CSV table of C-alpha atoms and ligand atoms in Angstrom, one decimal:
chain,number,residue,atom,x,y,z
A,1,MET,CA,-18.4,-5.7,-75.8
A,2,PHE,CA,-14.8,-4.6,-76.5
A,3,GLU,CA,-14.6,-6.7,-79.7
A,4,SER,CA,-12.1,-4.6,-81.4
A,5,LEU,CA,-9.7,-4.3,-78.5
A,6,THR,CA,-9.9,-8.0,-77.8
A,7,GLU,CA,-9.2,-8.8,-81.4
A,8,ARG,CA,-6.1,-6.6,-81.5
A,9,LEU,CA,-4.7,-7.9,-78.3
A,10,THR,CA,-5.3,-11.5,-79.4
A,11,GLN,CA,-3.3,-10.8,-82.5
A,12,ALA,CA,-0.5,-9.2,-80.6
A,13,PHE,CA,-0.2,-12.2,-78.3
A,14,ARG,CA,-0.6,-14.7,-81.2
A,15,LYS,CA,2.5,-13.2,-82.8
A,16,LEU,CA,4.5,-13.7,-79.6
A,17,ARG,CA,3.6,-17.3,-79.6
A,18,ALA,CA,6.5,-18.6,-81.5
A,19,PRO,CA,7.9,-21.8,-80.2
A,20,GLY,CA,10.6,-21.5,-77.6
A,21,ARG,CA,12.0,-18.4,-76.1
A,22,LEU,CA,11.5,-14.8,-77.0
A,23,THR,CA,14.3,-12.2,-77.5
A,24,PRO,CA,14.1,-9.0,-75.5
A,25,ALA,CA,13.4,-7.2,-78.8
A,26,GLU,CA,10.4,-9.5,-79.4
A,27,VAL,CA,9.0,-8.8,-76.0
A,28,GLN,CA,9.5,-5.1,-76.6
A,29,SER,CA,7.6,-5.3,-79.9
A,30,GLY,CA,4.9,-7.3,-78.3
A,31,ILE,CA,4.5,-4.6,-75.7
A,32,ARG,CA,4.5,-1.9,-78.4
A,33,GLU,CA,1.6,-3.7,-80.1
A,34,ILE,CA,-0.3,-3.9,-76.8
A,35,ARG,CA,0.3,-0.2,-76.4
A,36,GLN,CA,-1.1,0.5,-79.8
A,37,ALA,CA,-4.2,-1.7,-79.2
A,38,LEU,CA,-4.9,0.1,-75.9
A,39,LEU,CA,-4.5,3.5,-77.4
A,40,ALA,CA,-6.7,2.6,-80.4
A,41,ALA,CA,-9.3,1.5,-77.8
A,42,ASP,CA,-9.3,5.0,-76.4
A,43,VAL,CA,-7.7,4.0,-73.2
A,44,HIS,CA,-6.2,7.2,-71.7
A,45,TYR,CA,-2.5,7.6,-72.6
A,46,GLY,CA,-1.5,8.1,-69.0
A,47,VAL,CA,-3.2,4.9,-68.0
A,48,VAL,CA,-1.6,3.0,-70.9
A,49,ARG,CA,1.8,4.4,-70.0
A,50,ASP,CA,1.6,3.4,-66.3
A,51,LEU,CA,0.1,0.0,-67.1
A,52,LEU,CA,2.8,-0.9,-69.6
A,53,ALA,CA,5.6,0.5,-67.4
A,54,ARG,CA,4.6,-2.0,-64.7
A,55,VAL,CA,4.2,-4.7,-67.3
A,56,GLU,CA,7.7,-4.1,-68.6
A,57,GLU,CA,9.1,-3.9,-65.1
A,58,ARG,CA,7.5,-7.3,-64.2
A,59,ALA,CA,8.5,-8.8,-67.5
A,60,VAL,CA,12.1,-8.1,-66.7
A,61,GLY,CA,11.8,-9.0,-63.0
A,62,GLU,CA,10.0,-12.3,-63.8
A,63,LYS,CA,12.5,-13.1,-66.6
A,64,VAL,CA,9.9,-13.5,-69.4
A,65,VAL,CA,12.7,-13.7,-72.0
A,66,GLU,CA,14.1,-16.8,-70.3
A,67,SER,CA,10.8,-18.4,-69.8
A,68,LEU,CA,9.7,-21.5,-71.9
A,69,ALA,CA,6.2,-20.1,-72.2
A,70,PRO,CA,6.9,-16.4,-72.6
A,71,ALA,CA,3.7,-15.4,-74.3
A,72,GLU,CA,1.7,-17.1,-71.5
A,73,GLN,CA,3.7,-15.4,-68.9
A,74,LEU,CA,3.4,-12.0,-70.5
A,75,LEU,CA,-0.3,-12.5,-70.9
A,76,ALA,CA,-0.6,-13.3,-67.2
A,77,ILE,CA,1.3,-10.2,-66.3
A,78,VAL,CA,-0.8,-8.0,-68.6
A,79,ARG,CA,-4.0,-9.6,-67.1
A,80,GLY,CA,-2.8,-8.8,-63.6
A,81,GLU,CA,-1.9,-5.2,-64.4
A,82,MET,CA,-5.2,-4.6,-66.3
A,83,LYS,CA,-7.0,-5.9,-63.3
A,84,ALA,CA,-5.1,-3.6,-61.0
A,85,ALA,CA,-5.7,-0.6,-63.3
A,86,MET,CA,-9.4,-1.3,-63.1
A,87,GLY,CA,-9.3,-1.2,-59.3
A,88,GLY,CA,-8.1,-4.6,-58.3
A,89,GLU,CA,-10.7,-6.3,-56.2
A,90,ALA,CA,-14.5,-5.8,-56.9
A,91,SER,CA,-16.2,-3.1,-54.8
A,92,LYS,CA,-19.7,-3.5,-53.5
A,93,LEU,CA,-22.5,-1.1,-52.5
A,94,ARG,CA,-22.2,0.0,-48.9
A,95,LEU,CA,-25.9,0.2,-48.2
A,96,SER,CA,-25.7,1.5,-44.7
A,97,GLY,CA,-28.4,3.4,-42.9
A,98,ARG,CA,-32.1,2.8,-42.4
A,99,PRO,CA,-33.1,3.1,-45.1
A,100,ALA,CA,-29.8,2.9,-46.9
A,101,VAL,CA,-29.8,5.8,-49.4
A,102,VAL,CA,-28.3,5.3,-52.9
A,103,LEU,CA,-28.2,8.5,-54.9
A,104,LEU,CA,-27.7,8.3,-58.7
A,105,VAL,CA,-26.0,11.3,-60.3
A,106,GLY,CA,-24.5,12.0,-63.6
A,107,PRO,CA,-24.8,13.8,-67.0
A,108,ALA,CA,-28.0,13.9,-68.8
A,109,GLY,CA,-28.7,10.8,-70.8
A,110,SER,CA,-26.0,8.7,-69.2
A,111,GLY,CA,-28.5,6.1,-68.0
A,112,LYS,CA,-29.4,7.1,-64.5
A,113,THR,CA,-33.1,6.4,-64.7
A,114,THR,CA,-32.6,3.1,-66.4
A,115,THR,CA,-29.9,2.2,-63.9
A,116,ALA,CA,-32.3,3.1,-61.0
A,117,GLY,CA,-34.7,0.4,-62.3
A,118,LYS,CA,-31.9,-2.1,-62.8
A,119,LEU,CA,-30.5,-1.5,-59.3
A,120,ALA,CA,-34.0,-2.0,-57.9
A,121,ARG,CA,-34.3,-5.3,-59.7
A,122,HIS,CA,-30.8,-6.3,-58.5
A,123,LEU,CA,-31.6,-5.4,-54.9
A,124,VAL,CA,-34.9,-7.2,-54.9
A,125,ARG,CA,-33.0,-10.3,-56.0
A,126,LYS,CA,-30.8,-9.9,-53.0
A,127,GLY,CA,-33.8,-9.8,-50.8
A,128,ARG,CA,-34.0,-6.1,-50.3
A,129,LYS,CA,-37.1,-3.9,-50.4
A,130,PRO,CA,-36.3,-0.8,-52.4
A,131,LEU,CA,-38.2,2.4,-52.8
A,132,LEU,CA,-37.5,4.2,-56.1
A,133,VAL,CA,-37.6,7.9,-55.8
A,134,CYS,CA,-37.6,10.4,-58.6
A,135,ALA,CA,-36.2,13.8,-57.4
A,136,ASP,CA,-36.6,15.9,-60.4
A,137,PRO,CA,-38.5,19.2,-60.0
A,138,GLN,CA,-38.1,20.3,-63.6
A,139,ARG,CA,-39.3,17.4,-65.8
A,140,PRO,CA,-42.6,15.7,-65.1
A,141,ALA,CA,-41.6,13.2,-67.8
A,142,ALA,CA,-38.8,12.0,-65.6
A,143,ALA,CA,-41.2,11.0,-62.9
A,144,GLU,CA,-43.4,9.3,-65.4
A,145,GLN,CA,-40.4,7.3,-66.8
A,146,LEU,CA,-39.4,6.1,-63.4
A,147,SER,CA,-42.9,5.3,-62.3
A,148,THR,CA,-43.4,3.1,-65.4
A,149,VAL,CA,-40.2,1.3,-64.6
A,150,ALA,CA,-41.2,0.8,-60.9
A,151,ALA,CA,-44.7,-0.4,-61.9
A,152,ARG,CA,-43.2,-3.0,-64.3
A,153,LEU,CA,-40.8,-4.3,-61.6
A,154,GLY,CA,-43.5,-4.2,-58.9
A,155,VAL,CA,-41.3,-1.9,-56.7
A,156,ALA,CA,-42.5,1.0,-54.5
A,157,PHE,CA,-42.3,4.5,-56.1
A,158,ALA,CA,-42.4,8.1,-55.1
A,159,ALA,CA,-42.0,11.3,-57.1
A,160,GLU,CA,-40.7,14.4,-55.4
A,161,VAL,CA,-41.2,17.2,-57.8
A,162,GLU,CA,-42.2,20.2,-55.8
A,163,ASP,CA,-39.4,20.4,-53.2
A,164,PRO,CA,-37.1,17.5,-53.7
A,165,VAL,CA,-35.1,18.0,-50.5
A,166,THR,CA,-38.1,17.9,-48.1
A,167,GLY,CA,-39.8,15.4,-50.3
A,168,VAL,CA,-37.0,12.8,-50.3
A,169,GLY,CA,-36.8,13.3,-46.6
A,170,GLN,CA,-40.4,12.3,-46.4
A,171,SER,CA,-39.8,9.4,-48.6
A,172,ALA,CA,-37.2,8.2,-46.2
A,173,GLU,CA,-39.8,8.4,-43.4
A,174,ARG,CA,-42.3,6.5,-45.5
A,175,ALA,CA,-39.6,3.8,-46.2
A,176,ARG,CA,-39.1,3.4,-42.5
A,177,LYS,CA,-42.8,3.0,-41.8
A,178,GLU,CA,-43.3,0.6,-44.7
A,179,LEU,CA,-40.2,-1.4,-43.9
A,180,LEU,CA,-38.6,-0.6,-47.2
A,181,ASP,CA,-34.8,-0.7,-46.7
A,182,VAL,CA,-33.2,1.0,-49.6
A,183,LEU,CA,-34.0,4.4,-51.1
A,184,ILE,CA,-32.8,4.6,-54.7
A,185,VAL,CA,-32.9,8.3,-55.6
A,186,ASP,CA,-32.8,9.3,-59.3
A,187,THR,CA,-31.7,12.9,-59.9
A,188,PRO,CA,-31.8,15.1,-63.0
A,189,GLY,CA,-28.6,15.2,-65.1
A,190,ALA,CA,-26.9,18.3,-66.3
A,191,PRO,CA,-25.6,19.0,-69.8
A,192,PRO,CA,-21.9,18.3,-70.2
A,193,GLY,CA,-19.7,20.7,-68.3
A,194,VAL,CA,-22.7,22.1,-66.3
A,195,SER,CA,-23.0,21.5,-62.6
A,196,PRO,CA,-25.9,19.5,-61.4
A,197,PRO,CA,-28.8,21.5,-59.8
A,198,LEU,CA,-27.9,22.8,-56.3
A,199,PHE,CA,-30.6,20.7,-54.6
A,200,VAL,CA,-28.6,17.5,-55.5
A,201,ALA,CA,-25.7,18.7,-53.2
A,202,GLU,CA,-28.4,19.6,-50.6
A,203,LEU,CA,-29.8,16.1,-50.9
A,204,VAL,CA,-26.3,14.7,-50.2
A,205,ALA,CA,-25.9,17.1,-47.2
A,206,THR,CA,-29.3,16.3,-45.6
A,207,LEU,CA,-29.7,12.6,-46.4
A,208,GLY,CA,-26.1,11.4,-46.0
A,209,PRO,CA,-26.4,8.7,-48.6
A,210,SER,CA,-24.2,5.7,-48.1
A,211,ASP,CA,-23.7,5.4,-51.8
A,212,VAL,CA,-23.4,8.2,-54.4
A,213,LEU,CA,-23.1,6.5,-57.7
A,214,LEU,CA,-21.9,8.5,-60.7
A,215,VAL,CA,-23.5,7.1,-63.8
A,216,LEU,CA,-21.4,7.5,-66.9
A,217,ASP,CA,-21.9,6.4,-70.5
A,218,ALA,CA,-19.0,4.2,-71.6
A,219,MET,CA,-19.6,5.1,-75.2
A,220,VAL,CA,-18.3,8.7,-74.7
A,221,GLY,CA,-14.9,7.3,-73.8
A,222,GLN,CA,-12.3,9.7,-72.3
A,223,GLU,CA,-14.8,12.6,-72.5
A,224,ALA,CA,-16.4,11.0,-69.5
A,225,VAL,CA,-13.6,12.2,-67.3
A,226,ARG,CA,-14.4,15.8,-68.1
A,227,MET,CA,-18.1,15.1,-67.7
A,228,ALA,CA,-17.5,13.5,-64.3
A,229,GLU,CA,-15.7,16.6,-62.8
A,230,ALA,CA,-18.9,18.5,-62.1
A,231,PHE,CA,-20.2,15.6,-60.0
A,232,LEU,CA,-17.1,14.5,-58.0
A,233,PRO,CA,-17.6,17.2,-55.4
A,234,LEU,CA,-20.9,15.5,-54.4
A,235,GLY,CA,-18.8,12.8,-52.7
A,236,VAL,CA,-19.1,10.1,-55.3
A,237,THR,CA,-18.5,6.7,-53.8
A,238,GLY,CA,-18.5,4.6,-57.0
A,239,LEU,CA,-19.2,4.5,-60.7
A,240,VAL,CA,-21.7,2.8,-62.9
A,241,LEU,CA,-20.7,2.5,-66.6
A,242,THR,CA,-23.6,2.1,-68.9
A,243,LYS,CA,-23.9,1.1,-72.5
A,244,LEU,CA,-21.0,-1.3,-72.5
A,245,ASP,CA,-23.0,-3.5,-74.9
A,246,GLY,CA,-22.4,-0.9,-77.5
A,247,ASP,CA,-18.8,-0.3,-76.6
A,248,ALA,CA,-16.3,-2.1,-78.9
A,249,ARG,CA,-13.3,-0.2,-77.6
A,250,GLY,CA,-13.3,-0.5,-73.8
A,251,GLY,CA,-11.4,2.7,-73.2
A,252,ALA,CA,-13.7,4.0,-70.5
A,253,ALA,CA,-13.8,0.8,-68.4
A,254,LEU,CA,-10.0,0.6,-68.5
A,255,SER,CA,-9.3,4.3,-67.8
A,256,LEU,CA,-12.0,5.7,-65.6
A,257,PRO,CA,-11.3,3.9,-62.3
A,258,SER,CA,-7.7,5.2,-62.1
A,259,ARG,CA,-8.5,8.5,-63.8
A,260,LEU,CA,-11.3,9.3,-61.4
A,261,GLY,CA,-10.0,7.4,-58.4
A,262,LYS,CA,-13.3,5.7,-58.0
A,263,PRO,CA,-14.2,2.0,-58.3
A,264,VAL,CA,-16.7,0.8,-60.9
A,265,LEU,CA,-19.5,-1.0,-59.0
A,266,PHE,CA,-21.8,-2.0,-61.9
A,267,VAL,CA,-21.9,-2.0,-65.7
A,268,GLY,CA,-24.9,-1.6,-67.9
A,269,VAL,CA,-25.1,-4.0,-70.8
A,270,GLY,CA,-28.4,-3.3,-72.3
A,271,GLU,CA,-31.7,-1.4,-71.9
A,272,LYS,CA,-33.6,-4.1,-70.0
A,273,PRO,CA,-33.9,-4.3,-66.1
A,274,ASP,CA,-31.7,-7.4,-66.1
A,275,ASP,CA,-28.9,-5.8,-68.1
A,276,LEU,CA,-26.8,-4.8,-65.1
A,277,GLU,CA,-23.7,-6.7,-63.9
A,278,PRO,CA,-21.6,-6.2,-60.8
A,279,PHE,CA,-18.2,-5.1,-62.0
A,280,ASP,CA,-15.3,-7.3,-61.3
A,281,PRO,CA,-11.9,-6.1,-62.5
A,282,GLY,CA,-10.4,-9.5,-62.8
A,283,ARG,CA,-13.3,-10.9,-64.8
A,284,MET,CA,-13.3,-7.8,-66.9
A,285,ALA,CA,-9.6,-8.2,-67.7
A,286,ASP,CA,-10.4,-11.8,-68.7
A,287,ARG,CA,-13.1,-10.6,-71.1
A,288,ILE,CA,-10.9,-8.0,-72.6
A,289,LEU,CA,-8.2,-10.5,-73.2
A,290,GLY,CA,-10.6,-12.9,-74.8
A,291,PHE,CA,-10.8,-15.5,-72.0
A,292,GLY,CA,-14.6,-15.1,-72.0
A,293,ASP,CA,-16.4,-15.0,-68.7
A,294,LEU,CA,-17.2,-18.6,-67.6
A,295,THR,CA,-17.8,-17.5,-64.0
A,296,GLY,CA,-20.3,-14.9,-65.1
A,297,LEU,CA,-22.0,-17.5,-67.3
A,298,ALA,CA,-22.2,-20.0,-64.5
A,299,GLU,CA,-23.7,-17.4,-62.2
A,300,LYS,CA,-26.2,-16.3,-64.8
A,301,LEU,CA,-27.3,-19.8,-65.4
A,302,ALA,CA,-27.5,-20.5,-61.7
A,303,GLU,CA,-29.8,-17.5,-61.4
A,304,VAL,CA,-32.3,-18.8,-63.9
A,305,GLY,CA,-31.8,-22.5,-63.5
A,306,GLY,CA,-32.1,-23.1,-59.8
A,307,GLU,CA,-30.2,-25.7,-57.7
A,308,GLU,CA,-29.6,-28.3,-60.4
A,309,VAL,CA,-27.9,-25.8,-62.6
A,310,ALA,CA,-26.0,-24.3,-59.7
A,311,ALA,CA,-24.4,-27.7,-59.0
A,312,THR,CA,-23.6,-28.0,-62.7
A,313,ALA,CA,-22.1,-24.6,-62.8
A,314,ALA,CA,-19.8,-25.5,-59.9
A,315,ARG,CA,-18.6,-28.6,-61.8
A,316,VAL,CA,-18.1,-26.4,-64.9
A,317,LYS,CA,-15.8,-24.1,-62.9
A,318,GLU,CA,-13.8,-27.1,-61.6
A,319,GLY,CA,-13.6,-28.7,-65.1
A,320,THR,CA,-15.3,-31.9,-63.8
A,321,PHE,CA,-18.5,-31.5,-65.8
A,322,THR,CA,-20.0,-34.3,-67.8
A,323,LEU,CA,-22.1,-34.3,-70.9
A,324,GLU,CA,-25.2,-34.5,-68.7
A,325,ASP,CA,-24.1,-31.1,-67.2
A,326,PHE,CA,-23.7,-29.9,-70.8
A,327,LEU,CA,-27.3,-30.8,-71.4
A,328,THR,CA,-28.6,-29.2,-68.3
A,329,GLN,CA,-26.7,-26.0,-69.2
A,330,ILE,CA,-28.0,-26.0,-72.8
A,331,GLU,CA,-31.5,-26.3,-71.4
A,332,ALA,CA,-31.0,-23.6,-68.9
A,333,MET,CA,-29.4,-21.4,-71.6
A,334,SER,CA,-32.5,-21.6,-73.7
A,335,ARG,CA,-34.4,-20.3,-70.7
A,336,ALA,CA,-31.8,-17.7,-69.7
A,337,GLY,CA,-32.3,-15.2,-72.5
A,338,PRO,CA,-30.6,-14.1,-75.7
A,339,LEU,CA,-28.3,-16.9,-76.7
A,340,ASP,CA,-25.7,-14.8,-78.3
A,341,GLN,CA,-25.2,-12.8,-75.1
A,342,LEU,CA,-24.6,-16.0,-73.1
A,343,LEU,CA,-22.4,-17.6,-75.7
A,344,ALA,CA,-20.3,-14.5,-75.8
A,345,LYS,CA,-19.2,-15.4,-72.3
A,346,ILE,CA,-17.8,-18.8,-73.3
A,347,PRO,CA,-14.1,-18.5,-74.2
A,348,GLY,CA,-13.6,-18.5,-77.9
A,349,LEU,CA,-17.3,-18.6,-78.7
A,350,GLY,CA,-18.0,-14.8,-78.7
A,351,LYS,CA,-17.3,-14.5,-82.4
A,352,VAL,CA,-18.8,-17.8,-83.5
A,353,ALA,CA,-21.9,-16.9,-81.6
A,354,GLN,CA,-22.4,-13.9,-83.8
A,355,ASP,CA,-22.8,-16.2,-86.8
A,356,GLU,CA,-26.1,-17.5,-87.5
A,357,GLY,CA,-26.8,-21.1,-86.7
A,358,VAL,CA,-25.5,-21.3,-83.2
A,359,ALA,CA,-29.0,-22.0,-81.9
A,360,GLU,CA,-29.4,-24.8,-84.4
A,361,GLU,CA,-26.0,-26.1,-83.4
A,362,LEU,CA,-27.1,-26.2,-79.8
A,363,THR,CA,-30.4,-27.9,-80.7
A,364,ARG,CA,-28.3,-30.6,-82.5
A,365,THR,CA,-26.0,-30.9,-79.5
A,366,ARG,CA,-29.0,-31.3,-77.2
A,367,ALA,CA,-30.4,-34.0,-79.5
A,368,ILE,CA,-27.2,-35.9,-79.5
A,369,ILE,CA,-26.8,-35.9,-75.8
A,370,GLN,CA,-30.4,-36.8,-75.3
A,371,SER,CA,-29.8,-39.9,-77.5
A,372,MET,CA,-27.1,-41.1,-75.1
A,373,THR,CA,-27.6,-43.3,-72.1
A,374,VAL,CA,-27.0,-41.8,-68.7
A,375,GLU,CA,-23.8,-43.8,-68.4
A,376,GLU,CA,-22.6,-42.5,-71.7
A,377,ARG,CA,-23.3,-38.9,-70.7
A,378,ARG,CA,-21.4,-39.4,-67.4
A,379,ASP,CA,-18.5,-41.2,-69.0
A,380,PRO,CA,-18.2,-40.4,-72.7
A,381,HIS,CA,-15.0,-42.6,-72.9
A,382,ILE,CA,-17.2,-45.7,-73.1
A,383,ILE,CA,-18.7,-44.5,-76.4
A,384,GLY,CA,-17.2,-46.7,-79.1
A,385,ALA,CA,-18.0,-47.0,-82.8
A,386,SER,CA,-21.3,-48.9,-82.4
A,387,ARG,CA,-22.6,-46.6,-79.7
A,388,LYS,CA,-21.7,-43.7,-81.9
A,389,ARG,CA,-23.8,-45.1,-84.8
A,390,ARG,CA,-26.7,-45.7,-82.4
A,391,ILE,CA,-26.5,-42.1,-81.0
A,392,ALA,CA,-26.2,-40.6,-84.5
A,393,ARG,CA,-29.3,-42.6,-85.6
A,394,GLY,CA,-31.2,-41.7,-82.5
A,395,SER,CA,-30.5,-38.0,-82.8
A,396,GLY,CA,-31.0,-37.8,-86.6
A,397,THR,CA,-27.4,-36.7,-87.0
A,398,THR,CA,-24.2,-38.3,-88.2
A,399,VAL,CA,-21.3,-40.2,-86.6
A,400,GLN,CA,-19.2,-37.2,-87.6
A,401,ALA,CA,-21.4,-34.9,-85.6
A,402,VAL,CA,-21.2,-37.2,-82.6
A,403,ASN,CA,-17.4,-37.3,-82.9
A,404,GLN,CA,-17.3,-33.5,-83.2
A,405,LEU,CA,-19.3,-33.1,-80.0
A,406,LEU,CA,-17.2,-35.5,-78.1
A,407,SER,CA,-14.0,-33.8,-79.0
A,408,GLN,CA,-15.4,-30.4,-78.3
A,409,TYR,CA,-16.4,-31.6,-74.9
A,410,GLU,CA,-13.0,-33.0,-74.3
A,411,GLN,CA,-11.4,-29.7,-75.3
A,412,ALA,CA,-13.8,-27.6,-73.2
A,413,ARG,CA,-13.0,-29.6,-70.2
A,414,ARG,CA,-9.3,-29.4,-70.7
A,415,LEU,CA,-9.6,-25.7,-71.3
A,416,VAL,CA,-11.5,-25.0,-68.1
A,417,ARG,CA,-9.0,-27.1,-66.1
A,418,GLY,CA,-6.2,-25.2,-67.7
A,419,PHE,CA,-7.5,-21.9,-66.5
A,420,GLY,CA,-6.0,-22.2,-63.1
A,421,LYS,CA,-2.7,-23.0,-64.7
A,422,ARG,CA,-2.8,-19.9,-66.9
A,423,ARG,CA,-3.4,-21.8,-70.1
A,424,MET,CA,-3.7,-19.7,-73.2
A,425,PRO,CA,-7.3,-19.0,-74.1
A,426,PRO,CA,-8.5,-20.3,-77.5
A,427,GLY,CA,-7.5,-18.4,-80.5
A,428,TRP,CA,-4.1,-17.7,-79.0
A,429,GLY,CA,-2.5,-20.7,-80.5
A,430,GLY,CA,-3.4,-23.0,-77.7
A,431,PRO,CA,-6.0,-25.8,-78.0
A,432,ALA,CA,-8.6,-25.1,-80.7
A,433,PRO,CA,-11.6,-23.2,-79.5
A,434,VAL,CA,-14.9,-24.8,-79.1
A,435,THR,CA,-16.3,-24.2,-82.5
A,436,ARG,CA,-18.5,-26.0,-84.9
B,1,LIG,P1,-30.7,9.5,-67.8
B,1,LIG,O1,-31.0,10.8,-68.5
B,1,LIG,O2,-29.3,9.6,-67.2
B,1,LIG,O3,-31.8,9.2,-66.8
B,1,LIG,O4,-30.7,8.4,-68.9
B,1,LIG,P2,-31.8,7.2,-69.2
B,1,LIG,O5,-31.8,6.2,-68.1
B,1,LIG,O6,-33.1,7.9,-69.5
B,1,LIG,O7,-31.2,6.5,-70.4
B,1,LIG,C1,-30.9,7.2,-71.6
B,1,LIG,C2,-30.9,6.2,-72.8
B,1,LIG,O8,-29.8,5.3,-72.6
B,1,LIG,C3,-32.2,5.4,-72.8
B,1,LIG,O9,-32.6,5.2,-74.2
B,1,LIG,C4,-31.8,4.0,-72.2
B,1,LIG,O10,-32.5,3.0,-72.7
B,1,LIG,C5,-30.3,4.0,-72.7
B,1,LIG,N1,-29.5,3.1,-71.8
B,1,LIG,C6,-29.2,3.2,-70.5
B,1,LIG,N2,-28.4,2.3,-70.1
B,1,LIG,C7,-28.1,1.5,-71.1
B,1,LIG,C8,-27.2,0.4,-71.4
B,1,LIG,O11,-26.5,-0.2,-70.5
B,1,LIG,N3,-27.2,-0.1,-72.6
B,1,LIG,C9,-27.9,0.4,-73.6
B,1,LIG,N4,-27.7,-0.1,-74.8
B,1,LIG,N5,-28.7,1.5,-73.5
B,1,LIG,C10,-28.8,2.1,-72.3
B,2,LIG,MG1,-33.3,10.3,-66.1
C-alpha cells in the first residue's frame, strides 16, 4: 500500500536530515520535493496546494529553520496536515434505527458486494446481527454472488429482485421479527458517469438509511471524484475505499475526503471477508510517511490472539514489552494470517518483509527466545557471554544471531518509546530499522 509515495517522501525527508539547522531555502526545497511526491502519487493538485500552504505557514510560525531537529519538526507538521486533509478524526458508522439500514452505493465493479460481506463480518465481530440484502432487479448473478458470501459467513440473506423498494421494506420487517439489527443493502452499480437506477433513490427516501456508503475503487485515483458525482445526491454519509492493497500511489485516500467532503469510514485491503479496516486518518498518515502501523498490528493480533496477546499488545504500545512478549506476538502472528501483510505494519519492516526469508527469520527468532529462561526473556540485560553461548547452542543458531536479536529488541523498544516524542521512523536517518 502506497509504497511508491512512502518511498519518495522518505527520500525527501532523508535529504533534510543534515546535522544542525536548515536554511529557509533548504526547507523550501524539502517542501518542493514533498509536493512532487504527492503530485506523482496522483493526489489532487488542489489538495496538495492547500496542504502544503498550511505546512509552509506552520513551518514559519513554528520556526522550523531555527529548530535543532528541523526535519523531525517538519515531518510532524506534514503528518498533522495529512491527517487533517484526510478528515482529522476517525468517523464511525451511525447505525441508528431498528434495524439500522446501511446502503451501499457506487459505480459498477467498485467493490460493493465484496464490501457488503466484509461489513457483515465486521459487524458480527462487534456483536451485531446483520441481514445482507441484495437489491438488484437486473442481475440474478448479483443475488447469487451475495448469497454465496452470506452463506460462507453464516449471515442471514435476502434477495429482492422483483420490486426492490417493497422487497427491502419487507426485509426490514423480517429483520425486526428475527431480531436482526442491521440491514446491509447491496445495490447495483452504474457505469461511470451514469446515474444509479432510480429505485436506489427511492430506497433512500423510503427506508431512511442511517448510513449511505459510497464505495469507490482507490485504484482509479482522481477519476473517482467524477464517478462519485452521480451518487452524492443520494445523501452519502461516508466513503469506503477499496483495493488499497493494489494502490502504490495513495492519491485517492489523500484527496477524496476533502474533494468530496465526506469521511472515509473503511478501506478494503484485499478480496477476503477479513480484508476491511476502519479508516483512521492519523494512522493512515503514519503509514504513508513510513511509520508503519503498530497500533493496527497490535489490534489485529489482539483480535486473533485473545487476552494474552491483548496484554502484550498494550505493552508493545507503551514500549515496555519483553522478549517473552515478542515470542507471544510471533506465535500469534503465525496464526494471524499472511505474514507479509502483518510485517508491513511494523515500522521499517514493510520492505524487508517483501524479501523472502522473513518467515524463516521469525522461526529462528522464536527458537532463540524459546531457548532462553523466563528470567532472560523478561530481562535480557542479564544475558552475558556464557548465557549467549548456551542460547545459541540450544536454538541451533550462533552467538552472532543471538546478539543480533538482542540489539533488534533494544532498538524496537527504543523506537516505540520514541513515538510519543516524535522520533524519526527508521530509514529516516534515525536509529537503524529492525532488519536482519
Ligand atoms: P461491485 O460491482 O461494486 O459489487 O464489485 P464487487 O464487490 O463484485 O468487486 C469487484 C471486484 O473487485 C471483485 O473481483 C472483488 O474481488 C474485487 N475487490 C473488491 N474489493 C477489493 C479490495 O479491497 N481489494 C482487492 N484486491 N480486490 C477487491
Ligand atoms: Mg455487486
